[in-house]
Each structure stands twice: as C-alpha cells, then as structure tokens.
Coordinates of C-alpha atoms in Angstrom, one line a residue:
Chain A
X1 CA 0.0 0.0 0.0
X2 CA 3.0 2.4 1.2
X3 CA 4.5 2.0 -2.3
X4 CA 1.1 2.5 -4.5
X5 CA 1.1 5.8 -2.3
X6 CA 4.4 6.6 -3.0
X7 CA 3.9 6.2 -6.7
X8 CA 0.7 7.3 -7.2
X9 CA 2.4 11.0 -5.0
X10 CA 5.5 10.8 -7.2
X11 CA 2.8 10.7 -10.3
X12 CA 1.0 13.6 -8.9
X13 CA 4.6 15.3 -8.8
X14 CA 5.7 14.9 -12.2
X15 CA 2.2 15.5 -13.2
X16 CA 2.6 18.6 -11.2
X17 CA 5.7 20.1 -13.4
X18 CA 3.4 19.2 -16.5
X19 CA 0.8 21.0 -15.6
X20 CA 2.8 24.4 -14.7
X21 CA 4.4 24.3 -18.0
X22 CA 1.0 23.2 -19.7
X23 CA -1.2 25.6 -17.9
X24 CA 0.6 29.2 -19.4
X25 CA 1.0 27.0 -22.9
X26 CA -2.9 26.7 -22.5
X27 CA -3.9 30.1 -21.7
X28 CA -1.5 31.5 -24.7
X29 CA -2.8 29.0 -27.2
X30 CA -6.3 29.7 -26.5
X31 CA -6.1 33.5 -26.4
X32 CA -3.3 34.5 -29.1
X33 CA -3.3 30.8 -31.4
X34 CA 0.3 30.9 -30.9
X35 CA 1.5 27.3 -30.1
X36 CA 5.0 28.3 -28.5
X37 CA 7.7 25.6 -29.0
X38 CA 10.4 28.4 -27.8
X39 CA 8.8 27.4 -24.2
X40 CA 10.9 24.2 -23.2
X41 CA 14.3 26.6 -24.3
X42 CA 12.6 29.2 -21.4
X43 CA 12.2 26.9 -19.1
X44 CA 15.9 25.3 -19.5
X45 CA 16.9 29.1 -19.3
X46 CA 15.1 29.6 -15.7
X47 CA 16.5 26.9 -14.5
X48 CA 19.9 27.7 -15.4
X49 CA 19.4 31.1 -13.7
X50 CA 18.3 29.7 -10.7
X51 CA 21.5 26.8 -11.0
X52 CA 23.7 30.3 -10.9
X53 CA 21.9 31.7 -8.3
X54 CA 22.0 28.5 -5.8
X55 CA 25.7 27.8 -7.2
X56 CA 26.5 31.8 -5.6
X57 CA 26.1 30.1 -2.0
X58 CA 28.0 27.9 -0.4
X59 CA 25.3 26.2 1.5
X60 CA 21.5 26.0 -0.3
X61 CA 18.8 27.4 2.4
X62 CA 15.1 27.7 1.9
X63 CA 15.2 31.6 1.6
X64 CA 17.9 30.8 -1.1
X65 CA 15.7 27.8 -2.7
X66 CA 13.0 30.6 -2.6
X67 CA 15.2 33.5 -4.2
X68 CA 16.3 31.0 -6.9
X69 CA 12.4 30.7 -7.4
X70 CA 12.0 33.7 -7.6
X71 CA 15.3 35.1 -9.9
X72 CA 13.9 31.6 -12.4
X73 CA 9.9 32.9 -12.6
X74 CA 11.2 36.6 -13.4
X75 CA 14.1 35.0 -16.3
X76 CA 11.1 33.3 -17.9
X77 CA 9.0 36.3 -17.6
X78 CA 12.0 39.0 -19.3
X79 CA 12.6 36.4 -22.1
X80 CA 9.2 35.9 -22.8
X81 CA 8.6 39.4 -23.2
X82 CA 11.4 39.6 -25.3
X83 CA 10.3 36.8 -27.5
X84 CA 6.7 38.5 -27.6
X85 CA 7.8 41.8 -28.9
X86 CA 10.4 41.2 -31.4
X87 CA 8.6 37.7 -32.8
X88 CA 5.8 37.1 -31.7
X89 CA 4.3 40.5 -31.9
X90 CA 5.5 41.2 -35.8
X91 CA 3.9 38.1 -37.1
X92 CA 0.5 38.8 -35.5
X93 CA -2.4 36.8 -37.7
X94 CA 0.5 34.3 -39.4
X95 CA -0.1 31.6 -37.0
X96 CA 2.6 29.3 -39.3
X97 CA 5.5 31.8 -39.5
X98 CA 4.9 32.5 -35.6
X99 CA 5.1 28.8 -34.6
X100 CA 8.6 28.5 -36.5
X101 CA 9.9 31.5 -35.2
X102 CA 9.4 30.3 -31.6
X103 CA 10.6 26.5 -33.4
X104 CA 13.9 28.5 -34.8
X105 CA 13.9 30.5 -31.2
X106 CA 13.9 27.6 -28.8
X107 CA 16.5 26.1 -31.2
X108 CA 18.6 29.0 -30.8
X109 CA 18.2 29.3 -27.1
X110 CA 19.0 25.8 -26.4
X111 CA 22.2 25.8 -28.2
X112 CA 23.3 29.1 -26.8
X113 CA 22.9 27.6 -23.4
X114 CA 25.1 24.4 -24.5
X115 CA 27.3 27.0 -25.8
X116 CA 27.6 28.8 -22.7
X117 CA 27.4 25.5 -20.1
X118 CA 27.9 22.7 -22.1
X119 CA 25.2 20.2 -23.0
X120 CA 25.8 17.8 -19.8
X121 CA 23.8 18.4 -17.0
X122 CA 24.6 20.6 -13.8
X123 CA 23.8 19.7 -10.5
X124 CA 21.6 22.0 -8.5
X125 CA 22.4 22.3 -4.7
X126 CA 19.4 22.0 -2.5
X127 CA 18.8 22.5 1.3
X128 CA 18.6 19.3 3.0
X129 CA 14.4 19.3 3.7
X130 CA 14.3 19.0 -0.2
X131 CA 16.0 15.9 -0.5
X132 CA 14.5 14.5 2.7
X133 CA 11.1 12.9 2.8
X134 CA 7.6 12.9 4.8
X135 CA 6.3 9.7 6.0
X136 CA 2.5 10.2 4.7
X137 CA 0.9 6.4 5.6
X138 CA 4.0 4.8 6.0
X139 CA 5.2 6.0 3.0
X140 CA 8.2 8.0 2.5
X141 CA 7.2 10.6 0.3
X142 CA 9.5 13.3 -1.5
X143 CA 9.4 16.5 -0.1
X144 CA 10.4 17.9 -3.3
X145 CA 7.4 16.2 -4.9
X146 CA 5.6 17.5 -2.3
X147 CA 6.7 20.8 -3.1
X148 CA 5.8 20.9 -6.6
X149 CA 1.9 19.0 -5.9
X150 CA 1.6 22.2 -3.4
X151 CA 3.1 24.9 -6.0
X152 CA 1.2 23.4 -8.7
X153 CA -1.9 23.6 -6.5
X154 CA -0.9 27.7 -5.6
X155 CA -1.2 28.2 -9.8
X156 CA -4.1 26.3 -10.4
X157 CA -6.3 28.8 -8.0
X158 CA -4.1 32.1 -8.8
X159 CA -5.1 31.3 -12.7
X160 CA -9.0 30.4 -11.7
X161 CA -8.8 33.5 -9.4
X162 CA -7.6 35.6 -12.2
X163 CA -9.9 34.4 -15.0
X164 CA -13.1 34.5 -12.7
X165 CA -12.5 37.6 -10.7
X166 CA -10.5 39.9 -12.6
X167 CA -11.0 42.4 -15.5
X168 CA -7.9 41.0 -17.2
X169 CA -9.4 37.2 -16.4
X170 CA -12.8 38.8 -18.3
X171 CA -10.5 40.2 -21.0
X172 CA -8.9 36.9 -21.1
X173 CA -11.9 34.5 -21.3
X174 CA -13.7 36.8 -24.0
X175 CA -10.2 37.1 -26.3
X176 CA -10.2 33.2 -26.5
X177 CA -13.6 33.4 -27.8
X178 CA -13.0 36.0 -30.2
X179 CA -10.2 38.4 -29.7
X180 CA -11.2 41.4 -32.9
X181 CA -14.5 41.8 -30.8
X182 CA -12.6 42.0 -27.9
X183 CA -10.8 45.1 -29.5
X184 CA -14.3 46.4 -31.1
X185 CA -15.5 46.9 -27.0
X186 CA -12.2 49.4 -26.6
X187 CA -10.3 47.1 -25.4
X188 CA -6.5 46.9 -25.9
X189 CA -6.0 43.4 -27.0
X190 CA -2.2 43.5 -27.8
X191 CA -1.2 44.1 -24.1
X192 CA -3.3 41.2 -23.0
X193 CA -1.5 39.2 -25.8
X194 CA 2.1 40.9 -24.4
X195 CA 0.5 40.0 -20.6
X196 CA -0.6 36.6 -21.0
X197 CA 2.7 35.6 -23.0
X198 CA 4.6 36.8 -20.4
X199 CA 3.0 35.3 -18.0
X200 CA 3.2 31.7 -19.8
X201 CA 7.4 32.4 -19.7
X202 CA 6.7 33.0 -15.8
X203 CA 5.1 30.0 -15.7
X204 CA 7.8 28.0 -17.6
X205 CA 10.1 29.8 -15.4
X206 CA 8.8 28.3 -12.3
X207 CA 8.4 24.9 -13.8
X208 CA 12.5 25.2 -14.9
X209 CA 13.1 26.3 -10.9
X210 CA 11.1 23.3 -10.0
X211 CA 12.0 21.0 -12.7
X212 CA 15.9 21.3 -11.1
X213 CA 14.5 20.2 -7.4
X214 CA 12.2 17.5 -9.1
X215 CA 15.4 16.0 -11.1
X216 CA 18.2 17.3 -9.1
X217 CA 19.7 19.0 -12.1
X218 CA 19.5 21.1 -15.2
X219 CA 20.6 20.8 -18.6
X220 CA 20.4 22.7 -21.9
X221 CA 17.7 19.8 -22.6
X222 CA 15.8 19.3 -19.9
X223 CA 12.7 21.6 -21.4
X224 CA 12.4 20.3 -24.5
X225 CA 11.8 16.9 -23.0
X226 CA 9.3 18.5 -20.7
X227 CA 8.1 20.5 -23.6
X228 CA 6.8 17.5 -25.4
X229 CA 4.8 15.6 -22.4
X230 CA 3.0 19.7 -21.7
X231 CA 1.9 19.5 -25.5
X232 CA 1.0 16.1 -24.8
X233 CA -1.0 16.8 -22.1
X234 CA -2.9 20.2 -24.1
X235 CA -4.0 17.8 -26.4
X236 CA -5.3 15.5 -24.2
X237 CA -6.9 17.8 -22.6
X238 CA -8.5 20.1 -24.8
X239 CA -6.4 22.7 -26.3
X240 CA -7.0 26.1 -24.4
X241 CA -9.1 24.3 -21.7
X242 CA -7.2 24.6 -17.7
X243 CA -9.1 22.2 -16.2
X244 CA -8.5 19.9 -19.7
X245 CA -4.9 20.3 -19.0
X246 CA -5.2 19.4 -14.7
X247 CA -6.7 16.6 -15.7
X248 CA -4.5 15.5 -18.4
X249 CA -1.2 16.4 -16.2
X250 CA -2.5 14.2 -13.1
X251 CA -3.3 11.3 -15.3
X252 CA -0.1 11.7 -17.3
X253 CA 2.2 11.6 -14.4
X254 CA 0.3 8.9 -12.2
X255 CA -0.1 6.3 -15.0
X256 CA 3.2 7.6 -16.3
X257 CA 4.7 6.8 -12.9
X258 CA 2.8 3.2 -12.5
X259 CA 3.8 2.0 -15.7
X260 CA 7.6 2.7 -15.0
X261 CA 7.3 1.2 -11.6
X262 CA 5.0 -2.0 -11.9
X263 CA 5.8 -2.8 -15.3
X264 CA 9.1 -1.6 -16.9
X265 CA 11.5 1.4 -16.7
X266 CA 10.9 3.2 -19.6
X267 CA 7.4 2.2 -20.5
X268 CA 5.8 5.0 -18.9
X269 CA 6.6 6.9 -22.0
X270 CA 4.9 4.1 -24.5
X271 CA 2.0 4.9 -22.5
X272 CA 1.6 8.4 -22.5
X273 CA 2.0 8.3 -26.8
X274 CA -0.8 5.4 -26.1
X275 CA -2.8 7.7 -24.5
X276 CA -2.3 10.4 -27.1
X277 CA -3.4 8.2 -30.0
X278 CA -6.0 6.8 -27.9
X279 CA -7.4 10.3 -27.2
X280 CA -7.2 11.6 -30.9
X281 CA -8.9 8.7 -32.2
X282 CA -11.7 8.6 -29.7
X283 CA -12.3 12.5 -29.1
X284 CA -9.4 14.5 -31.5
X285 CA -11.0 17.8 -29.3
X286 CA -9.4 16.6 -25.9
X287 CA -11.4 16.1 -22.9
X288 CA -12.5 19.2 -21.9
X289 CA -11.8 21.1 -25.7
X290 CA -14.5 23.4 -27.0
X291 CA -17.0 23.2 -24.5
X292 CA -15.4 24.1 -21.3
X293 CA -12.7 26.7 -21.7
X294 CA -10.9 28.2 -19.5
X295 CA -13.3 28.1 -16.6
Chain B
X1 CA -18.9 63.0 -39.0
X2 CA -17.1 60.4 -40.8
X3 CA -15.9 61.0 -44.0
X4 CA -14.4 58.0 -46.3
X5 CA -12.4 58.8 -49.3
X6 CA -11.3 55.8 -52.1
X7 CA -11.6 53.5 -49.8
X8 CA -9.8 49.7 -51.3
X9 CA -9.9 46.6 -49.4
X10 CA -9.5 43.1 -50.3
X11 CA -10.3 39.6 -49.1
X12 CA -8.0 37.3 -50.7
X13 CA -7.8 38.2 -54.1
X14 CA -11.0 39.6 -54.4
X15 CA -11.2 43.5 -54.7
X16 CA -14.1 44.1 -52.4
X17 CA -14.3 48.0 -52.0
X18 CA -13.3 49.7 -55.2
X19 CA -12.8 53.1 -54.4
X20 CA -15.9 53.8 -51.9
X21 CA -16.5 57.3 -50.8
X22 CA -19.1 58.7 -48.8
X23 CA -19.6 61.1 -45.6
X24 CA -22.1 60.6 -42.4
X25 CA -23.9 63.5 -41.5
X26 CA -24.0 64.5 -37.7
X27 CA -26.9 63.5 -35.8
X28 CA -28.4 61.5 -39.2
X29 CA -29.1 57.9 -40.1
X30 CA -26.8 57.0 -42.9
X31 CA -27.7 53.4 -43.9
X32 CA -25.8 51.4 -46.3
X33 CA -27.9 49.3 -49.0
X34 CA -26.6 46.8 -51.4
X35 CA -26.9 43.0 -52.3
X36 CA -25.0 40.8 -50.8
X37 CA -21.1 40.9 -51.1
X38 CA -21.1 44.7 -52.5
X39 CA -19.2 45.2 -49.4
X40 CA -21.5 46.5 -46.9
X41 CA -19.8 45.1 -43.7
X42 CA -15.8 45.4 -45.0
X43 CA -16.8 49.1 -45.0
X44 CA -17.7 48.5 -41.9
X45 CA -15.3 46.9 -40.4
X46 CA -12.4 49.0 -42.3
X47 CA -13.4 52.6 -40.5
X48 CA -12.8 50.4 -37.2
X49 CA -9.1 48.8 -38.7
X50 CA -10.3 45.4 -38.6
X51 CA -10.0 45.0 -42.0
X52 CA -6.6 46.2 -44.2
X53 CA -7.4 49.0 -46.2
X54 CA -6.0 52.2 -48.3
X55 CA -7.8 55.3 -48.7
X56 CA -8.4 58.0 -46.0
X57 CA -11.2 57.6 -43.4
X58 CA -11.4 60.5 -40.9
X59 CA -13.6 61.6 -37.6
X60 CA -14.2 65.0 -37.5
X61 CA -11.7 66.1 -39.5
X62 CA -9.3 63.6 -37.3
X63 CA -7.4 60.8 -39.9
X64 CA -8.3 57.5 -38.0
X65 CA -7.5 55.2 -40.3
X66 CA -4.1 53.3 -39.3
X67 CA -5.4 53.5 -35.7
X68 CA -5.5 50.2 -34.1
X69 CA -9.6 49.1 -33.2
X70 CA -9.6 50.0 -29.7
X71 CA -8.1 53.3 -30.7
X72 CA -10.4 54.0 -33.0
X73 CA -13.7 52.7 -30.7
X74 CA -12.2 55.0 -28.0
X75 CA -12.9 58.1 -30.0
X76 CA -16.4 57.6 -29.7
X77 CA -17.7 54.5 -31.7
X78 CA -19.4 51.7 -31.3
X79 CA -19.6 48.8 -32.7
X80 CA -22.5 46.2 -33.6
X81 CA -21.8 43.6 -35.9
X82 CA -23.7 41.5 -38.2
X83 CA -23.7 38.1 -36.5
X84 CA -24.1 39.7 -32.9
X85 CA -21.0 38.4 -31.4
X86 CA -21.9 38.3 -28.1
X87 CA -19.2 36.0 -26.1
X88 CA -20.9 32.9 -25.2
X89 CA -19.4 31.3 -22.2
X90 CA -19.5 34.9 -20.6
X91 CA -22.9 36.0 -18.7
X92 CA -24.8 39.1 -19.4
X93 CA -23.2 41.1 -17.1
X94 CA -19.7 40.0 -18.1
X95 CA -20.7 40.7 -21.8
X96 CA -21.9 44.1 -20.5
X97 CA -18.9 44.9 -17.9
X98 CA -16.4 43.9 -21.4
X99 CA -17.7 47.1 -22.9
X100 CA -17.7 49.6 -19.8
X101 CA -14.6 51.9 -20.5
X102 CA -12.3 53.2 -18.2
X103 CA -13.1 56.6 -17.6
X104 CA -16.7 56.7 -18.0
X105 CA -19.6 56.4 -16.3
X106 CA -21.2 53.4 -17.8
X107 CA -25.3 53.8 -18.4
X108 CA -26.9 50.8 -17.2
X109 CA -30.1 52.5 -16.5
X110 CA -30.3 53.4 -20.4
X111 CA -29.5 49.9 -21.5
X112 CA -32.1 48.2 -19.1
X113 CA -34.7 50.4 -19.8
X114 CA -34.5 49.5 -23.5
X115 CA -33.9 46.3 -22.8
X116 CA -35.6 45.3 -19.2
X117 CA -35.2 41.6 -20.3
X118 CA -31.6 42.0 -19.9
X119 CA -32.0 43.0 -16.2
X120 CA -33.3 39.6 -15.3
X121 CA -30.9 37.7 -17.0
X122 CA -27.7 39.2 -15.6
X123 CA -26.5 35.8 -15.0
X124 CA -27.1 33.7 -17.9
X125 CA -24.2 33.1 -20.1
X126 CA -25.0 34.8 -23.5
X127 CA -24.4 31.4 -25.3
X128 CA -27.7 29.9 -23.9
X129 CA -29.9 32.7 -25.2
X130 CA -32.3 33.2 -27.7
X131 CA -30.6 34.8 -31.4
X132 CA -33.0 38.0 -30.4
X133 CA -32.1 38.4 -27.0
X134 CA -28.6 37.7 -28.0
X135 CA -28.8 40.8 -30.7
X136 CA -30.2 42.7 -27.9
X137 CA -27.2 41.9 -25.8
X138 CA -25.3 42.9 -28.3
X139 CA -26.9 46.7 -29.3
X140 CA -26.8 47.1 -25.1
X141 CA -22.8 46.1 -25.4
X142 CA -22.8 49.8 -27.7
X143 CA -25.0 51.6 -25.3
X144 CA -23.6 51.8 -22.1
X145 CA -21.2 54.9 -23.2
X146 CA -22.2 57.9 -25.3
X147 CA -21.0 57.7 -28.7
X148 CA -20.1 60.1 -31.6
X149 CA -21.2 57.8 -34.0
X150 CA -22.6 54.0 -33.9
X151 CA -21.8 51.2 -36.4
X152 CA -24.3 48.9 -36.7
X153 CA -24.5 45.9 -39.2
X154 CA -27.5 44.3 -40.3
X155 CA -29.5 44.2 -36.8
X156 CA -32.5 42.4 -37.9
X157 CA -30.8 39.9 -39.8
X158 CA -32.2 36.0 -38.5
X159 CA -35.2 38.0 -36.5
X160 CA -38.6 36.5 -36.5
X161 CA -40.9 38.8 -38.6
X162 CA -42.1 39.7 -35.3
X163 CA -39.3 40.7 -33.7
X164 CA -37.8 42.7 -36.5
X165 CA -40.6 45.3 -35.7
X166 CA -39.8 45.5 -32.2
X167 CA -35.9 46.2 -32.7
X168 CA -36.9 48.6 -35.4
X169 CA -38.7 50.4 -32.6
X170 CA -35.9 50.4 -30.2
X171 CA -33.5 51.6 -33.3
X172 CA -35.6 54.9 -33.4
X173 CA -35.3 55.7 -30.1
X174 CA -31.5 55.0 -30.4
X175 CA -31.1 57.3 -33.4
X176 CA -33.0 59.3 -32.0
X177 CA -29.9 60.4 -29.8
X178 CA -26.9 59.4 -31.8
X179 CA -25.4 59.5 -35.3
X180 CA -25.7 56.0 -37.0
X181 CA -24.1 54.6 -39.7
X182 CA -26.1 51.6 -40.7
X183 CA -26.2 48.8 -42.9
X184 CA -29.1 47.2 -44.2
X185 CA -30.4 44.5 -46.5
X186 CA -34.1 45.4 -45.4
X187 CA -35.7 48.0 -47.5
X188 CA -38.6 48.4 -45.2
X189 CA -36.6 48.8 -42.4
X190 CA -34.5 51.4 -44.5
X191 CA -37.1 53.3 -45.3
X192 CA -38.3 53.5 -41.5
X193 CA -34.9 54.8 -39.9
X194 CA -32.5 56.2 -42.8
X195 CA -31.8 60.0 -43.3
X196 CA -29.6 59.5 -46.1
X197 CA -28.9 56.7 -48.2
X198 CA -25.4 55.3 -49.9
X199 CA -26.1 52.5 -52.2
X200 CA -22.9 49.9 -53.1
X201 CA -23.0 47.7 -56.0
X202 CA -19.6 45.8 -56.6
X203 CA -17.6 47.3 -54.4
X204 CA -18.5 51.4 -55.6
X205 CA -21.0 54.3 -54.3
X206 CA -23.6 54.1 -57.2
X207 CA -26.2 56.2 -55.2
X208 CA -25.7 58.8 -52.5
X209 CA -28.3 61.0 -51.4
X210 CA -31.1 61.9 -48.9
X211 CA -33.3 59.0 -48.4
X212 CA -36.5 60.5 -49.4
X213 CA -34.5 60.9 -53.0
X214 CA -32.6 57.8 -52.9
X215 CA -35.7 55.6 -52.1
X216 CA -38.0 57.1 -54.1
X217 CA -36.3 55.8 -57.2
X218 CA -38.1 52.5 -56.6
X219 CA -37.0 50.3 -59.9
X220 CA -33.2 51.2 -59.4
X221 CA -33.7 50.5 -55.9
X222 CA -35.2 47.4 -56.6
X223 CA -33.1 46.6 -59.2
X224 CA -29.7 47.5 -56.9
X225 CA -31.3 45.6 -54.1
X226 CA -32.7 42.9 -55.9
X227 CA -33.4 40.1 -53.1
X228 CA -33.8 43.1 -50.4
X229 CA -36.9 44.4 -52.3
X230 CA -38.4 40.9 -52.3
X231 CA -38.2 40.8 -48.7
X232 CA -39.5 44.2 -48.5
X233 CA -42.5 43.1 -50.8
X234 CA -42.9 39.7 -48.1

C-alpha cells in the first residue's frame, strides 16, 4: 500500500511540473493561437538562472531555494517578453510563421545555453528538507514532490482566481472566444496578448526552478523533454481548456509513474503516446476542448 | 462626422471596396444598402481597422485610419456587428462589464430600460440565449457609453418577422440620440430609420443622397437591391 502511495504522489509530482508548464502554454494557445515551442528553451533558461543563483552560496537554504524561485519565474518572464515583442508580436495573424519562429527561437536558445554551459547536465544544490522525505501512511514521500503538488496547486487557484475575478481574467476569457471583438468593446488586446505571454514564460520559469529540485539538475535539454509531455498533455486535454490540462497532467504523471514502476522502466513513456493516439482517435477535441474553456 | 475617401480593401484576391467614398452627416441615419457581397460590412469593419485597407477615413476632421480598433472605438464609436458576437461562455453582465470603459460612467439604467429583459438575465451566459435576446445583448454592449457615432450591421438579420418590428422600434429611439451609420439589407426597415442613403454595388457608391431621393427611385432601388426588395415586398 506504502509503495502504491508513493507512486501514485510521485505521479501527482511529475504531473505537477506538466501542468505548470501546460497551464501558461494553455492560456496563450487559447487566447493568441500561438503554439509556442520556444517554451521548453525558457524553461531550461530559468532553471539555469536559478542553478547560478544557488551555485552563488555555499550552502542551499530555503530563503535561497525561494530567491532562486524567484530570480527563475522573473528569467522566464523577461525572455518571454522579449520573444513577444520582437517575434511574436510582428507576425500577428500568421499563425505558421509564428510557430517556427518560436521552433527556430527555442532552437537557438538551447544551443546558446550548451554553448555557454555545455550540454551535460549541472547539479543544482538543494537545502537538506528537499531531498528528505515525509512519511504520509508509511510512506516516505519526497518532499520535493511534495513541493511541486503544493506549487502546482498555488497556480491552479491564482489562474482560476484571475480568469473569474479579474478584468484581465474577463479580458482573457472573451479574447479566446474572439479576440477582434474583444478590440471592437475598446479594449487593448495587444497588451493582454504581451501579458498573457509573459506570464506563460513566468510560468515555464517556475516549472524550470522546480524541474531542477524535481530531477536534481538542469541541462540545456531538460525543457524540451518536458516540452513535449505539456503539448502532450494540451491535447489530451483540450487545447486552451485549464481544467483539460489538470486533468490530463495528473493522469499523465500517475499512470506515467505506474507503468515505469509495476511494469518496466521506460514504458511510462509508450503509454503516454498510447494515451495520445487513444485520445485523438476517440475524441481529436481533448477532454474538456470546446465546450469548457478556461473556466 | 465620418468621412471616407477611395476607400480599397481586399479579401483574398477579391477587390471588395473599389474606391468607396461617402460622408455621415452628424446627428443622421446613414444606412448602407446593397446586395450581398457589395461590401457592406468590409466598410464597416475597415473605418474600425479590422479590415486592411488604403484610402483616407477621418472623424471629424481627425485621420483614423491606421489607428489600431480600440483606438479608434475609443474616439467615440461603437460597434454592432452583423452576426451579434456576443461571447458565449461569458454572462450578461460579463458581456456588458467587457464594454464599460475606463473613464466613463457606464449607463446601465439606459440599457435596461431598453432592454428590461436583460436586467433579469444578468446571470445567464450569452451562449444559452435566444438569437433575439442575443442581438439585444449585443446593441446594449454599444449603449452603455455615449458615442459620436454608432456602427451597426444588419440588426435584424435571423429575426422572426415579429421581432424585427420591435428592434426597429428600439433603433428609433436609439437614433433618436446618436449618429448611426447603418447597414441594411431590409428596404422596409431602411425606409423606417434612414436619413440619407449610400447605395454599393460591386464594391463602388452608385447612389448617394437623402433617403427620401434615394428611395424614391423605386426600380433602381429594386433593381440594386434585388433580393432586399423581395423581402420588402414579403
């Protein structure tokens, strides 16, 4: 039972990650029809930035976990406004040339950073509670999992606060719908777009912070491979849709998890194409796509 | 008012506004007529900027064209366009708090004493309503501010017989108060609001006048309208 636990929490953990990167790719695809593949190479970025910062001390603390956080969320955040305004934001309506420029732009970025650090990976120094674990029914859980299921929980209510209870949430909800009416109320549409992208590279920032005390380390690649299971999970669960993409992320990691665990290391990612092809075929919307957005 | 000059726009390859020139007059119903495709609604939608365009279009004297949309609808227009739009997973309210602009004092009382229905259904999401209540929701959307001039495309388009009389009413008290630019497949209801009249036909002005001139002309009306007299005539 104490192992099912600890799988099924490990699951929720990696699922956790997913989701955080998933959740900004979400919100961006279903306001602006940008699909942004430059969003692994941000999240590889953060977490380099918060490998330098943690590097900086000699000993890891949690205020210096939490700085690292912090210096990771804002990297994602400047180089996703960068990204916005000089590509992004000049190919407005040519949905093709603006998923290849964040294609060429993640390419870039990643190769820049093996460039800079090499392509192995770098270990990032945690404090000691990270790499401990909780005994939750007898089973010794992660704390660093249990850091991520908590964080992960912290942006799933900020984004459903902010959709439901804010004028930018209203702009938000109504731009996915149809963004030129959106701009025919008055409404300045562009600085959402600039806003919400932004906040996606925030996002991805956090999940590179995070993925470094989920894997212990960061590499040039490290987002692309997370890049592919978030895109895995959008489609799954509905493109644009939040709760589409919780879903998909907890299901994801858990069964992800199980299958590496019960029946062979390695497996878990047979599965998760499985469950792509399986979803396509039976409902090629996702589960929650089209009919419940963003809500 | 609004004053267009060789006004060109294009959707794909096709040359949908040839040169289309015309002026509103302030406090007057100008109503577009034309068949379908003459380009009605890219004239439309080309004073706000959401269509590409060359050719002057000015506000009072003021060159808006270039302006992005929300610049443009900040200068005192409003918008109503021809399939409603209304944002159907928002509610009533949220449609209606969307269009309050910062600034100004929106008029609720104004919109739900036009449209009282709207009062009770605050909290419906706009998607499960009716396509009348809907258009209402819409019109009320371009009410809640004072505006220089309104835009509104084909408003009783999809209305039961029924209620095309009813928003015709409400549309008189509207223009009553505010300068309309209007366009219109309906002859009857052209007749009924318009002060003056420009009529398209492939993409160019081929009539311009006051509507007691334009309309009197019945067989080129009829014969520029075609399918809009027949509706007139049912």
């Amino acid at each position: 039972m104490s192992t099912f636990l600890l799988i099924t929490i490990s699951g929720l953990g990696l699922g956790s990650l997913y989701f955080v990167l998933a959740a900004g790719l979400s919100v961006i695809f279903g306001l602006m029809r940008v699909l942004s593949f430059a969003h692994g190479a941000f999240l590889s970025a953060s977490g380099f930035a918060s490998w330098i910062v943690l590097r900086s001390f000699e000993t890891p603390s949690t205020p210096r976990l939490l700085l690292a956080l912090a210096v990771s969320v804002l990297t994602g955040g400047v180089v996703a406004l960068l990204a916005e305004v000089l590509l992004i934001r000049p190919l407005k309506g040519k949905e093709l040339e603006q998923l290849l420029a964040t294609v060429g732009l993640g390419m870039v970025l990643v190769a820049l950073m093996a460039g800079i650090w090499g392509p192995d990976e770098h270990l990032i120094p945690r404090p000691d509670w990270l790499t401990s674990t909780t005994s939750i029914a007898g089973a010794p859980i992660s704390n660093s999992r249990l850091l991520l299921i908590g964080l992960a929980a912290v942006v799933l209510v900020g984004i459903q606060l902010i959709l439901a209870r804010t004028r930018y949430g209203l702009v938000i909800r109504a731009g996915v719908e149809n963004s030129a009416m959106v701009s025919a109320l008055g409404i300045n549409v562009k600085r959402t777009f600039t806003v919400v992208f932004v906040a996606g590279g925030m996002l991805a920032g956090l999940g590179g912070g995070l993925a470094g005390t989920y894997y212990g380390g960061i590499s040039p690649f490290l987002g692309d491979g997370m890049l592919i299971f978030s895109f895995i999970v959008l489609i799954i669960g509905g493109l644009g849709s939040i709760n589409g993409a919780l879903i998909a992320s907890v299901v994801l990691g858990v069964s992800q998890s199980m299958a590496n665990y019960y029946v062979l290391n390695g497996i878990g990612d047979v599965l998760v194409v499985g469950l792509l092809v399986a979803t396509l075929l039976v409902r090629p919307q996702g589960l929650l796509g089209q009919k419940e957005r963003l809500v | 008012m609004l004053s267009i000059g060789d006004l060109h726009a294009y959707i794909g390859q096709s040359h949908i506004l040839q040169g289309v020139s015309f002026a509103t007059r302030p406090g007057q119903v100008t109503v577009i007529l034309g068949r379908n495709g003459v380009g009605k609604t890219s004239t439309l939608k080309s004073v706000i900027g959401l269509m590409d365009h060359t050719g002057v279009i000015e506000l009072d004297g003021r060159r808006i064209s270039g302006l992005e949309t929300h610049e443009i609808i900040r200068l005192g227009l409003a918008y109503v366009p021809e399939d409603r739009d209304v944002f159907h997973g928002l509610t009533v309210a949220e449609n209606l708090r969307l269009a309050e602009r910062r600034g100004l004092t929106p008029d609720y009382d104004r919109v739900f004493e036009l449209f009282p229905e709207l009062r009770d259904r605050r909290g419906q999401r706009a998607g499960t309503m009716s396509g009348g209540q809907q258009q209402m929701l819409s019109l009320a959307r371009a009410l809640l501010h004072d505006n220089r001039l309104m835009l509104i495309d084909e408003p009783t388009k999809g209305l039961a017989p029924r209620l095309v009389s009813e928003f015709v009413a409400t549309l008189e008290q509207i223009t009553a108060h505010t300068s309309v630019l209007l366009v219109e497949q309906n002859l009857a209801v052209a007749r009924r609001l318009a002060d003056h009249v420009v009529v398209l036909s492939e993409g160019r002005v081929v009539r311009d006048g006051p509507a007691q001139d334009v309309l009197a002309d019945d067989s080129t009306i009829r014969r520029l309208l075609g399918v809009a007299a027949d509706r007139e005539e049912s």
